[in-house]
């Protein structure tokens, strides 16, 4: 057989040890914060039944699902001529019944309904797993990527919104990312549409408003007109689109505008509660009330969140909102929840770009025992085992290769110390310790080395 | 739409918070040991190109691959006759080009070849990820399951074998699983076949011998005869099949039997080296030299490992071996490696069965702040945040529900303490701490509580 040129599928990636260390740094930080607020992990299978996934992400989303070909003779019940009829969607339906998960929200809704009798509500859960989308790959957009979702389900208390904002603030503060948290409320958007006499056109209006930051005022107004919103309604909207400045001023304006809309007034009250609470909690990052924030997904019913990194061109790195009926479609209506999702891959790219990872991050051994021959090797094996028991990751070079080669290996791997045990050391019980950074060597006792290597490990914050 | 009854695909599972805590306990234990020996993590995509996967697991394995239906108009290049004749395998090939990974070994080989210029050899790597097989689901066998692989590649030193045996020993010792490590060598099996004049029939002979423990002597001899091994060869094999007892006696017998087989002598020497080393290292678990151990996979060329749990009906919980040319198929010949794989799901089932998990394992919060109303809630939010900063996972009940309901929630969630802050506590700065286990309540200062809750957390070994 001719050798195959090895590659991974388009839009997917391998993660090297150095990349894993950085990714784990992000995941561990996020996970620890989630847990400190009492959130508990769940995991769901990579594959879901297509009946669970289809129809939840819009027509476009359905097309982006990766479908698994049925096993065995999947053509068994196909009667027509496949090549002849080319009725793609009927055939697809007939030969696939499972798909890869597209996000973590729908599997979570399915989980909650399926396990409702085991769950103590309100249920605070987090989930960190990959998702797959057959999107066109491009810079920063992958076909396999990781989501970190955190949700409270089974409570309509606005305290949950406050807590999630706190968590997002804490995550970005701990990762060293300067961020701004923007908050809006779906009910305010409803109120706005109602107040300009276009209640039924809320979706078109919010979709257009969402583009304000990127496109600017005129193009948004033009889009509104083109979508058939009457000129007088667009005119009524204009001052809102021009609205900038203090949160207080935004409220003053909106109270006036939304006075006759029940939804609008409720949305304003909810937003006021959340923002007031956040002000009292003294977050590390700035937050703002952004009336143009819409977010695409249809299932939000209340608060909407989005986090953007300061000084970065990258899009949102975290977002979410309140949904009043996510589980209804699986037969459990009337359960309110709220959640946010962190985009691990964008956060990873951003932290690389802004050089935010700690220098000493890594999963290498702290010390390499050089291999000087079979007697020395056997002796070193025992010493290395004692190092491991003391919490020091220790490697031994597996063969008595040239010392130069062994030291080069330690260098390439980024191992900070090398231990050299030859005949003399075996007889005296000492160990020659080489600092790989400076090249210094010193005969030391085992306990001294354990202390020195351990200190360095602690300084580096490495805690394997 | 009528609600769908929610379910997961056959052979797959959700993991609840309680199950996640137990699984993480296993993964964390394993990961920490891998790292202490200098092994570094990698991850590869869930999907691989089918050209990478096909032909690596035998014909049966190819059938068990989950294939991903191509995106878009996957029938575009299908000519009518495929549909007409229903030529399944041609159609399958035409409409799928990616599959879910079947194990971690082949993706690892692909990784090594693809990234060979970034890797410092010998490369010690571990990988903990799910794999998928379209097997018939049954008790203890899933379609999505987790493997924990640890390999050294780029060294033919037998020290690597020794180290992996040490790692397996350490893993099962740390998990509290009594285990026996069985070792054999593919070259010995070759030598045996050669010595009874049946060099070409090695596969049939080892496949039959592998069944000795389960089936017993007579059925194995019968299988050998049925597979066409001549009677005199079967007769020569019989004493070997009856061979029990001390490792020393096995060597004595085999040295005689294999004296004219070069492969056999080499296999014996290798095995002697490994066993001698393990004896010196004083493992926690027993190990044995088991001449009937074959393991299915074709790519092993030297040492073969298998670990079974004592007192359990479950099959092997860990296994592996040396392969001299795993990367050859991807264009990098002559790279020797050795690795073992831990079956996380079987280990999980076994530990549940034998009740080996620590009692206090869990990811719940350590303390629940009850919610007595808006002023108290706001005050508690600040106290809870200080608890989190002190490393104590703290939850607040999101609404001022009846206290009975809030306490029931704490009970169901297994949260050990509840903090009650009412008007009086707010004025005195004290907190009423309720021990959820005993029901005792006591007014305490915040620092006292931090100390008490922290102590309990430390005792429980919980380290979120």
PDB file of C-alpha atoms in Angstrom, chain B residues 201-306:
ATOM      1  CA  UNK B 201      -0.154 -20.809  11.467  1.00  0.00           C
ATOM      2  CA  UNK B 202       0.868 -18.498  14.306  1.00  0.00           C
ATOM      3  CA  UNK B 203      -2.339 -16.470  14.197  1.00  0.00           C
ATOM      4  CA  UNK B 204      -4.611 -19.532  14.436  1.00  0.00           C
ATOM      5  CA  UNK B 205      -2.508 -20.975  17.228  1.00  0.00           C
ATOM      6  CA  UNK B 206      -2.502 -17.804  19.326  1.00  0.00           C
ATOM      7  CA  UNK B 207      -6.204 -17.173  18.750  1.00  0.00           C
ATOM      8  CA  UNK B 208      -6.926 -20.674  20.064  1.00  0.00           C
ATOM      9  CA  UNK B 209      -4.480 -20.404  22.981  1.00  0.00           C
ATOM     10  CA  UNK B 210      -6.012 -17.070  23.997  1.00  0.00           C
ATOM     11  CA  UNK B 211      -9.194 -18.959  24.882  1.00  0.00           C
ATOM     12  CA  UNK B 212      -7.478 -21.324  27.322  1.00  0.00           C
ATOM     13  CA  UNK B 213      -8.494 -19.536  30.492  1.00  0.00           C
ATOM     14  CA  UNK B 214     -12.148 -19.245  29.509  1.00  0.00           C
ATOM     15  CA  UNK B 215     -12.688 -22.499  27.628  1.00  0.00           C
ATOM     16  CA  UNK B 216     -10.231 -24.939  29.203  1.00  0.00           C
ATOM     17  CA  UNK B 217      -7.641 -27.288  27.692  1.00  0.00           C
ATOM     18  CA  UNK B 218      -9.736 -29.745  25.684  1.00  0.00           C
ATOM     19  CA  UNK B 219     -11.781 -27.231  23.664  1.00  0.00           C
ATOM     20  CA  UNK B 220      -8.582 -25.345  22.788  1.00  0.00           C
ATOM     21  CA  UNK B 221      -6.877 -28.525  21.526  1.00  0.00           C
ATOM     22  CA  UNK B 222     -10.030 -29.331  19.592  1.00  0.00           C
ATOM     23  CA  UNK B 223     -10.055 -25.886  17.998  1.00  0.00           C
ATOM     24  CA  UNK B 224      -6.412 -26.316  17.002  1.00  0.00           C
ATOM     25  CA  UNK B 225      -7.197 -29.645  15.330  1.00  0.00           C
ATOM     26  CA  UNK B 226     -10.250 -28.221  13.576  1.00  0.00           C
ATOM     27  CA  UNK B 227      -8.222 -25.324  12.235  1.00  0.00           C
ATOM     28  CA  UNK B 228      -6.010 -27.907  10.534  1.00  0.00           C
ATOM     29  CA  UNK B 229      -2.977 -27.964  12.822  1.00  0.00           C
ATOM     30  CA  UNK B 230      -1.514 -31.510  12.488  1.00  0.00           C
ATOM     31  CA  UNK B 231      -1.941 -33.872  15.438  1.00  0.00           C
ATOM     32  CA  UNK B 232       1.792 -34.086  16.197  1.00  0.00           C
ATOM     33  CA  UNK B 233       2.025 -30.307  16.426  1.00  0.00           C
ATOM     34  CA  UNK B 234      -0.971 -30.168  18.747  1.00  0.00           C
ATOM     35  CA  UNK B 235       0.682 -32.844  20.870  1.00  0.00           C
ATOM     36  CA  UNK B 236       3.884 -30.809  21.064  1.00  0.00           C
ATOM     37  CA  UNK B 237       1.850 -27.819  22.183  1.00  0.00           C
ATOM     38  CA  UNK B 238      -0.011 -29.662  24.957  1.00  0.00           C
ATOM     39  CA  UNK B 239       2.649 -29.411  27.686  1.00  0.00           C
ATOM     40  CA  UNK B 240       2.814 -25.688  27.051  1.00  0.00           C
ATOM     41  CA  UNK B 241      -0.931 -25.366  27.509  1.00  0.00           C
ATOM     42  CA  UNK B 242      -0.664 -27.301  30.761  1.00  0.00           C
ATOM     43  CA  UNK B 243       2.146 -25.084  31.962  1.00  0.00           C
ATOM     44  CA  UNK B 244       1.323 -23.418  35.254  1.00  0.00           C
ATOM     45  CA  UNK B 245       3.161 -22.252  38.316  1.00  0.00           C
ATOM     46  CA  UNK B 246       6.263 -20.188  38.792  1.00  0.00           C
ATOM     47  CA  UNK B 247       7.659 -17.769  36.234  1.00  0.00           C
ATOM     48  CA  UNK B 248      11.056 -19.468  36.647  1.00  0.00           C
ATOM     49  CA  UNK B 249       9.616 -22.827  35.592  1.00  0.00           C
ATOM     50  CA  UNK B 250       7.945 -21.290  32.577  1.00  0.00           C
ATOM     51  CA  UNK B 251      11.253 -19.869  31.456  1.00  0.00           C
ATOM     52  CA  UNK B 252      13.012 -23.220  31.953  1.00  0.00           C
ATOM     53  CA  UNK B 253      10.436 -24.969  29.813  1.00  0.00           C
ATOM     54  CA  UNK B 254      10.406 -22.305  27.089  1.00  0.00           C
ATOM     55  CA  UNK B 255      14.176 -22.051  26.853  1.00  0.00           C
ATOM     56  CA  UNK B 256      14.174 -25.702  25.935  1.00  0.00           C
ATOM     57  CA  UNK B 257      11.247 -25.446  23.528  1.00  0.00           C
ATOM     58  CA  UNK B 258      12.399 -22.277  21.788  1.00  0.00           C
ATOM     59  CA  UNK B 259      16.122 -23.017  21.569  1.00  0.00           C
ATOM     60  CA  UNK B 260      16.097 -23.206  17.778  1.00  0.00           C
ATOM     61  CA  UNK B 261      13.872 -20.187  17.171  1.00  0.00           C
ATOM     62  CA  UNK B 262      15.642 -16.842  16.963  1.00  0.00           C
ATOM     63  CA  UNK B 263      12.414 -14.906  17.439  1.00  0.00           C
ATOM     64  CA  UNK B 264      11.510 -17.111  20.382  1.00  0.00           C
ATOM     65  CA  UNK B 265      14.862 -16.588  22.110  1.00  0.00           C
ATOM     66  CA  UNK B 266      14.641 -12.838  21.573  1.00  0.00           C
ATOM     67  CA  UNK B 267      11.112 -12.743  22.980  1.00  0.00           C
ATOM     68  CA  UNK B 268      12.233 -14.677  26.034  1.00  0.00           C
ATOM     69  CA  UNK B 269      15.165 -12.334  26.639  1.00  0.00           C
ATOM     70  CA  UNK B 270      12.930  -9.273  26.346  1.00  0.00           C
ATOM     71  CA  UNK B 271      10.363 -10.722  28.695  1.00  0.00           C
ATOM     72  CA  UNK B 272      13.037 -11.715  31.199  1.00  0.00           C
ATOM     73  CA  UNK B 273      14.379  -8.149  31.197  1.00  0.00           C
ATOM     74  CA  UNK B 274      10.958  -6.638  31.823  1.00  0.00           C
ATOM     75  CA  UNK B 275       9.957  -9.114  34.540  1.00  0.00           C
ATOM     76  CA  UNK B 276      13.314  -8.805  36.313  1.00  0.00           C
ATOM     77  CA  UNK B 277      12.969  -5.033  36.396  1.00  0.00           C
ATOM     78  CA  UNK B 278       9.419  -5.199  37.704  1.00  0.00           C
ATOM     79  CA  UNK B 279      10.519  -7.569  40.456  1.00  0.00           C
ATOM     80  CA  UNK B 280      13.142  -5.062  41.577  1.00  0.00           C
ATOM     81  CA  UNK B 281      10.676  -2.175  41.528  1.00  0.00           C
ATOM     82  CA  UNK B 282       8.375  -3.880  44.041  1.00  0.00           C
ATOM     83  CA  UNK B 283       4.987  -3.215  42.454  1.00  0.00           C
ATOM     84  CA  UNK B 284       1.819  -3.025  44.514  1.00  0.00           C
ATOM     85  CA  UNK B 285       0.016  -5.585  42.385  1.00  0.00           C
ATOM     86  CA  UNK B 286       0.945  -9.073  41.242  1.00  0.00           C
ATOM     87  CA  UNK B 287       2.276  -9.678  37.779  1.00  0.00           C
ATOM     88  CA  UNK B 288       2.625 -12.895  35.826  1.00  0.00           C
ATOM     89  CA  UNK B 289       4.095 -14.239  32.635  1.00  0.00           C
ATOM     90  CA  UNK B 290       1.163 -15.664  30.688  1.00  0.00           C
ATOM     91  CA  UNK B 291       2.088 -17.577  27.579  1.00  0.00           C
ATOM     92  CA  UNK B 292      -1.554 -17.792  26.440  1.00  0.00           C
ATOM     93  CA  UNK B 293      -1.989 -14.044  26.345  1.00  0.00           C
ATOM     94  CA  UNK B 294      -2.332 -12.993  22.708  1.00  0.00           C
ATOM     95  CA  UNK B 295      -4.662  -9.975  22.404  1.00  0.00           C
ATOM     96  CA  UNK B 296      -6.412  -9.493  19.153  1.00  0.00           C
ATOM     97  CA  UNK B 297      -4.678  -6.686  17.405  1.00  0.00           C
ATOM     98  CA  UNK B 298      -2.288  -7.502  14.640  1.00  0.00           C
ATOM     99  CA  UNK B 299       0.072  -4.625  15.051  1.00  0.00           C
ATOM    100  CA  UNK B 300       1.865  -5.806  18.206  1.00  0.00           C
ATOM    101  CA  UNK B 301       5.403  -7.025  17.589  1.00  0.00           C
ATOM    102  CA  UNK B 302       6.933  -7.475  21.054  1.00  0.00           C
ATOM    103  CA  UNK B 303       5.687  -7.254  24.624  1.00  0.00           C
ATOM    104  CA  UNK B 304       1.940  -7.690  25.203  1.00  0.00           C
ATOM    105  CA  UNK B 305       0.191  -6.506  28.366  1.00  0.00           C
ATOM    106  CA  UNK B 306      -3.164  -7.181  29.923  1.00  0.00           C
TER     107      UNK B 306
END
